[in-house]
XYZ file of C-alpha atoms in Angstrom:
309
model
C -27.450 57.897 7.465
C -24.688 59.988 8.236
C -21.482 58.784 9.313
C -18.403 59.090 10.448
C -15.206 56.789 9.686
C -12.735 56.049 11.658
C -9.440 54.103 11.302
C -5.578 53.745 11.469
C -3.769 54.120 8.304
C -3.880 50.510 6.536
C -7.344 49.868 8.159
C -9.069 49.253 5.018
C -11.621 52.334 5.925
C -11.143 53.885 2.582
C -11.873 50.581 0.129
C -14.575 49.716 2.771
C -16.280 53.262 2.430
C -16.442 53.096 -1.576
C -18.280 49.776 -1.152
C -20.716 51.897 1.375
C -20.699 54.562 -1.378
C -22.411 52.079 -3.936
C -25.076 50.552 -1.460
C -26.496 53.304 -0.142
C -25.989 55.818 -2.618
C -24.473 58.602 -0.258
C -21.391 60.330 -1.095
C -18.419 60.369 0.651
C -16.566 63.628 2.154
C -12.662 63.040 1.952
C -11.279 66.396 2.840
C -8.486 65.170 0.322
C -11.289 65.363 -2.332
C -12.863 68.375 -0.919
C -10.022 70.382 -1.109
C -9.166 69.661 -4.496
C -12.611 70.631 -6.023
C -12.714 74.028 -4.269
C -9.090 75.090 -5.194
C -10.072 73.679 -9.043
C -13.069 75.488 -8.603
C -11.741 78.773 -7.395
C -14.062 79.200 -4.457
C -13.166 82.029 -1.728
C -12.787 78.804 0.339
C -10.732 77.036 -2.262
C -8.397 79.925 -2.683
C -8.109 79.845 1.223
C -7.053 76.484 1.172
C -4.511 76.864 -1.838
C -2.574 79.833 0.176
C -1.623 77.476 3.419
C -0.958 74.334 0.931
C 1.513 76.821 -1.463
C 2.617 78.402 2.176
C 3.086 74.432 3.487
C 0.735 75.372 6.228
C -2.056 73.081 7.383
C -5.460 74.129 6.003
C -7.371 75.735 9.023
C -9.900 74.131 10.490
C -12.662 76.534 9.872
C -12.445 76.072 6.291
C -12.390 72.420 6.000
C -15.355 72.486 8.196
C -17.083 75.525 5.179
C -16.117 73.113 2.884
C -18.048 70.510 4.294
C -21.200 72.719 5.048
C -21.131 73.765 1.524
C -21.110 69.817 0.069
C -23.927 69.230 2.895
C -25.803 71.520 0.435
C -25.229 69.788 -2.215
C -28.941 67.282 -3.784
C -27.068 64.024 -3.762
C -25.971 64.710 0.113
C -29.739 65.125 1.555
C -29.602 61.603 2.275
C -26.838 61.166 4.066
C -22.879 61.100 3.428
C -19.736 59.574 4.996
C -16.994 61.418 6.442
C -13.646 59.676 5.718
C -10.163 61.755 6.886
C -11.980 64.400 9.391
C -12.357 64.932 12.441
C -8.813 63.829 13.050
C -8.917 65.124 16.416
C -10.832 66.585 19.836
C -11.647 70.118 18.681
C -12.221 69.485 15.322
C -14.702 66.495 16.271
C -16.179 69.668 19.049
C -16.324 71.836 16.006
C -17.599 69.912 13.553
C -20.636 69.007 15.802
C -21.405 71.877 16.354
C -21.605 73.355 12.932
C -24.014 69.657 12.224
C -25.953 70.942 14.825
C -26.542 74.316 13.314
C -27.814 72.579 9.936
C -29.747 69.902 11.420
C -27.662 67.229 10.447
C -25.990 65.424 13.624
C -23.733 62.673 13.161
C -25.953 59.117 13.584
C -22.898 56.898 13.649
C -19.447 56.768 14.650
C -17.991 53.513 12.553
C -14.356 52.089 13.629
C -12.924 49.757 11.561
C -10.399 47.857 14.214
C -7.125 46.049 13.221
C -4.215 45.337 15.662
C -0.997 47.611 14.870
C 0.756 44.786 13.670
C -1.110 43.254 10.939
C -1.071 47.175 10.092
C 2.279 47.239 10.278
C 2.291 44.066 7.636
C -0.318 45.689 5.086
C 1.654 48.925 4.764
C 5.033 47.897 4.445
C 4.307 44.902 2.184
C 2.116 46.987 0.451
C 3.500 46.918 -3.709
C 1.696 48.874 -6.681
C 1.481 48.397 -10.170
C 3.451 51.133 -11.933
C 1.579 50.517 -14.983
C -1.917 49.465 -14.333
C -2.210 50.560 -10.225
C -3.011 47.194 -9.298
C -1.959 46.616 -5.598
C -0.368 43.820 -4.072
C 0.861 42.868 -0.787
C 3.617 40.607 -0.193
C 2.434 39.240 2.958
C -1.291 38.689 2.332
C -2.067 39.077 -1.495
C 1.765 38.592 -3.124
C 1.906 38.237 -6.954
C 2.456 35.151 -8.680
C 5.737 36.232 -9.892
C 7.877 38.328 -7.482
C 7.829 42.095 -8.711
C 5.582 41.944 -11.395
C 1.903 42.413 -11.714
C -0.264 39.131 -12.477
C -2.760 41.299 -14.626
C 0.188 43.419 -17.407
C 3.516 42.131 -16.046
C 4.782 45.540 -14.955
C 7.070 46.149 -12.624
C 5.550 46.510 -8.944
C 6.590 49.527 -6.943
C 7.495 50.059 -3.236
C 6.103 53.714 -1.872
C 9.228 55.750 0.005
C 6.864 56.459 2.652
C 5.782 52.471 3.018
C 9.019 51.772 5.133
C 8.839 50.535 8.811
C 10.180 53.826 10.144
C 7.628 56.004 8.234
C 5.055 53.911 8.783
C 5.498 53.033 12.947
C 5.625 57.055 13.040
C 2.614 57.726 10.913
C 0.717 55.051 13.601
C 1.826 56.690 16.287
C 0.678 60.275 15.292
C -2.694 58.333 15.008
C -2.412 57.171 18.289
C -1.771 60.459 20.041
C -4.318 61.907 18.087
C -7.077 60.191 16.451
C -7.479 57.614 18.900
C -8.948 59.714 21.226
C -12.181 60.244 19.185
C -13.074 56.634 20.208
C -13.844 57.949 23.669
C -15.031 60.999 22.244
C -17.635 59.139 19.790
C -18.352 56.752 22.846
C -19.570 58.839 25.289
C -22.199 60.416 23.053
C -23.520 56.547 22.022
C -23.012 56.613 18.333
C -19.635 54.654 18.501
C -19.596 51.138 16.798
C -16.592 48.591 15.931
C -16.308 46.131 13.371
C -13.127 44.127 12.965
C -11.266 45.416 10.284
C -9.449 41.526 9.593
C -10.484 38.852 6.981
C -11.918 39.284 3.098
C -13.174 42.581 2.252
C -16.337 41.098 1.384
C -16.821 39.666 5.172
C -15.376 43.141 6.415
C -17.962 44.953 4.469
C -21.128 42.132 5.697
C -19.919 43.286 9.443
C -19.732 46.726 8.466
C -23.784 46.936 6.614
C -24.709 44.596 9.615
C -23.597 47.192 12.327
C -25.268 50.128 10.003
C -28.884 48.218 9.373
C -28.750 47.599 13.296
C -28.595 51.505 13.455
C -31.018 52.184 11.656
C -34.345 49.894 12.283
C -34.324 51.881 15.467
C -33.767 55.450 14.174
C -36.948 54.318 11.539
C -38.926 53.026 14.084
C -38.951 56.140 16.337
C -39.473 59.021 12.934
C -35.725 59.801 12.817
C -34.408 60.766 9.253
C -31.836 58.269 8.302
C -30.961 60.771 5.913
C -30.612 64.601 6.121
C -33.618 66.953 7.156
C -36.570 65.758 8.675
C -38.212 64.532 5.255
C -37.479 61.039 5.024
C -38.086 60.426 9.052
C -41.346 62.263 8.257
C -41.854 59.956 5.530
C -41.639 56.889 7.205
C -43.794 58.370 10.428
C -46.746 58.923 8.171
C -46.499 55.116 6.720
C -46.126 53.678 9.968
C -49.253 56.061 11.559
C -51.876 53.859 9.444
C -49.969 50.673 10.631
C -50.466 52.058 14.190
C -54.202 52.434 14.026
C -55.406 49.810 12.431
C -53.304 47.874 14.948
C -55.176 49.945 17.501
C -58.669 49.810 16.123
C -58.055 46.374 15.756
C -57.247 45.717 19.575
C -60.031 47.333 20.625
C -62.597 45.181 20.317
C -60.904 42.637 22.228
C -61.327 44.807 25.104
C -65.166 45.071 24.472
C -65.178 41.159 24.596
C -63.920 41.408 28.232
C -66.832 43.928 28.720
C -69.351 41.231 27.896
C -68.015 39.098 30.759
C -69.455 41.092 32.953
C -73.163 39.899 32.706
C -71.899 36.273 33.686
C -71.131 37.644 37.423
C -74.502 39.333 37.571
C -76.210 36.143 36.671
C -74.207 34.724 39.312
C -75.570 37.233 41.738
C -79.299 36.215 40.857
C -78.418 32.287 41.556
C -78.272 33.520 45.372
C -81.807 33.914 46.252
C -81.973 30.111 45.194
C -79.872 29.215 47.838
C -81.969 31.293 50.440
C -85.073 29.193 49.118
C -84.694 25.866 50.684
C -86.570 23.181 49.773
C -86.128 21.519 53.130
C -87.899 23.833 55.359
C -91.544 22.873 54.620
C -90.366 19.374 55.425
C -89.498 20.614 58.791
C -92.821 22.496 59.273
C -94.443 18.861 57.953
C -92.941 17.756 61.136
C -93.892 19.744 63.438
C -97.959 18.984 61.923
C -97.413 15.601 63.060
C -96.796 16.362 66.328
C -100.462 16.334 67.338
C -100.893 12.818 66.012
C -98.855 11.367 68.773
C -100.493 12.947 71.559
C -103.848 11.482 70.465
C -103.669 8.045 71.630
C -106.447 5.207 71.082
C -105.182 3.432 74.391
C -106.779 5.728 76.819
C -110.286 4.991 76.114
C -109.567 1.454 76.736
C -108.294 2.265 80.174
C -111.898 4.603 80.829
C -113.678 1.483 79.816
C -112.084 -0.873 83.047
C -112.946 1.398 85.513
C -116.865 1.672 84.874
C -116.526 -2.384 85.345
C-alpha cells in the first residue's frame, strides 16, 4: 500500500503513522528523516541538500523528490511506504506523481487525519515535555498529576518557544493556504479518504486500518499490487485464478441440468396425437348403424294383412 498522509500540525498524523509503521511493516518517508541520512551519508543529493540548509534556503524540490526515488529503491520499500511531511503543496503533489508514475509506483491512498483548528489550537499550546525523560503531556487533555513535573521521573516539564498561540495560529494558517489544497487535489483523482483525527489514539488508529483494509479488498480483488511492482498483485491473481475455475467448472453443470429439461417439452409434443384420437367418434359412427333399424318397421305387414280381408 502506498500512501500518502495528510494533516495540520497537532493532527496526530505522525504518532498515528508509527503505529501504521508496525502493522504493516512499510517504512515511512519523512523528508525530515530523509534529509538527514543523505547529508550523514554524503550523497551528491545529500550534499545538495546541506548547501541550501547551511545557505537557510529551502531544499529544492527536485531533490527531495531524488531522495525519495532513491528510498523507493530501497528492499524494505517494495511493499509499500508512507509519505509523512511531502507533498506540502500543488506542484510538488504534480511532481511527485509524476516521478511515481515513471517507477510504477502511483500513490493508492490519500489518508487525512481531520481535527477542527481549535482542539488543534488546544493540543499545541498545552502541549508540555519532559526535559528529562521526553515524556509529553498536555495540560488540557493528558495534564500531569502534579503541575510541571513528569508522573514517570519527576522532572521538570517544558513549554516549546514555538508552542505559543501566536506561533502556532500562524503555523495553521500557512497550512491552510497551502496544504489544504491537496484535499481537492487528492479528491479529484479518488484516492482521498478522512478519518477523524479526535478521541484515543487507539480508536484513531481502528478508523485509520478500517479506511486502509476498505482500500485494499478491492485493489486485491481486481490483481492490483498493494505493494510496489506488479509482484504481489501478480501473486494474488494467480491464487485467485484456481478459485475462479473451479467456481466455473463447478457452475457448469448446472447449466447442463437445464439442458435435460428439454426432453420433457418433446414428450409433451407426442401427447398431441392423443388428443386428435378421440374415443368418441366410433360412438358417433355406432349411431349412424342404427339408423336402418328404425326404418324397418314390423307394423307395416300388419297393415298388408287387412287389406287382402
Amino acid at each position: 500500500m502506498r500512501i500518502v498522509l495528510l494533516g495540520a500540525p497537532g493532527s496526530g498524523k505522525g504518532t498515528q503513522s508509527k503505529l501504521l509503521v508496525e502493522k504493516y511493516k512499510i517504512p515511512q518517508f519523512s523528508t525530515g528523516d530523509l534529509l538527514r541520512a543523505a547529508v550523514s551519508a554524503g550523497t551528491e543529493l545529500g550534499r545538495k541538500a546541506k548547501a541550501a540548509m547551511d545557505a537557510g534556503q529551502l531544499v529544492a524540490d527536485d531533490v527531495v523528490l531524488g531522495m525519495i526515488q532513491e528510498r523507493l529503491a530501497t528492499p524494505d520499500a517494495k511493499g509499500g511506504f508512507i509519505l509523512d511531511g511531502f507533498p506540502r503543496n500543488i506542484p510538488q503533489a504534480q511532481s511527485l506523481d509524476a516521478m511515481l508514475a515513471r517507477v510504477g509506483q502511483p500513490l493508492q491512498l490519500a489518508l487525512l487525519v481531520d481535527v477542527d483548528i481549535e482542539v488543534l489550537m488546544k493540543r499545541l499550546t498545552g502541549r508540555r515535555t519532559c526535559g528529562t525523560c521526553g515524556a509529553i503531556y498536555n495540560v488540557y487533555y493528558t495534564p500531569p498529576k502534579v503541575p510541571g513535573k513528569c508522573d514517570k521521573c519527576g522532572g521538570m516539564l517544558q513549554h516549546r518557544s514555538d508552542d505559543n498561540e501566536n506561533t502556532v495560529r500562524n503555523r495553521l494558517k500557512v497550512y491552510e493556504e497551502q496544504t489544504a489544497p491537496l484535499v481537492s487535489y487528492y479528491k479529484a483523482q479518488g484516492k482521498l479518504r478522512t478519518a477523524r483525527g479526535v478521541g484515543s489514539i487507539s480508536d484513531i488508529f481502528k478508523s485509520i486500518s478500517d479506511i486502509i483494509e476498505a482500500q485494499m479488498r478491492p485493489l486485491a480483488a481486481v490483481g492490483v499490487g498493494t505493494g510496489s511492482g506488479a509482484k504481489p498483485a501478480t501473486a494474488r491473481a494467480v491464487a485467485a485464478r484456481p478459485v475462479a475455475k473451479e467456481a466455473a467448472g463447478k457452475a457448469a453443470p448446472k447449466k447442463a441440468v437445464k439442458k435435460k429439461a428439454a426432453p420433457k417439452k418433446a414428450a409433451k409434443k407426442k401427447a398431441a396425437p392423443k388428443k386428435a384420437v378421440k374415443k368418441a367418434a366410433p360412438k358417433k359412427a355406432a349411431k349412424k348403424k342404427a339408423a336402418p333399424k328404425k326404418a324397418v318397421k314390423k307394423a307395416a305387414p300388419k297393415k298388408a294383412a287387412k287389406k287382402k280381408k
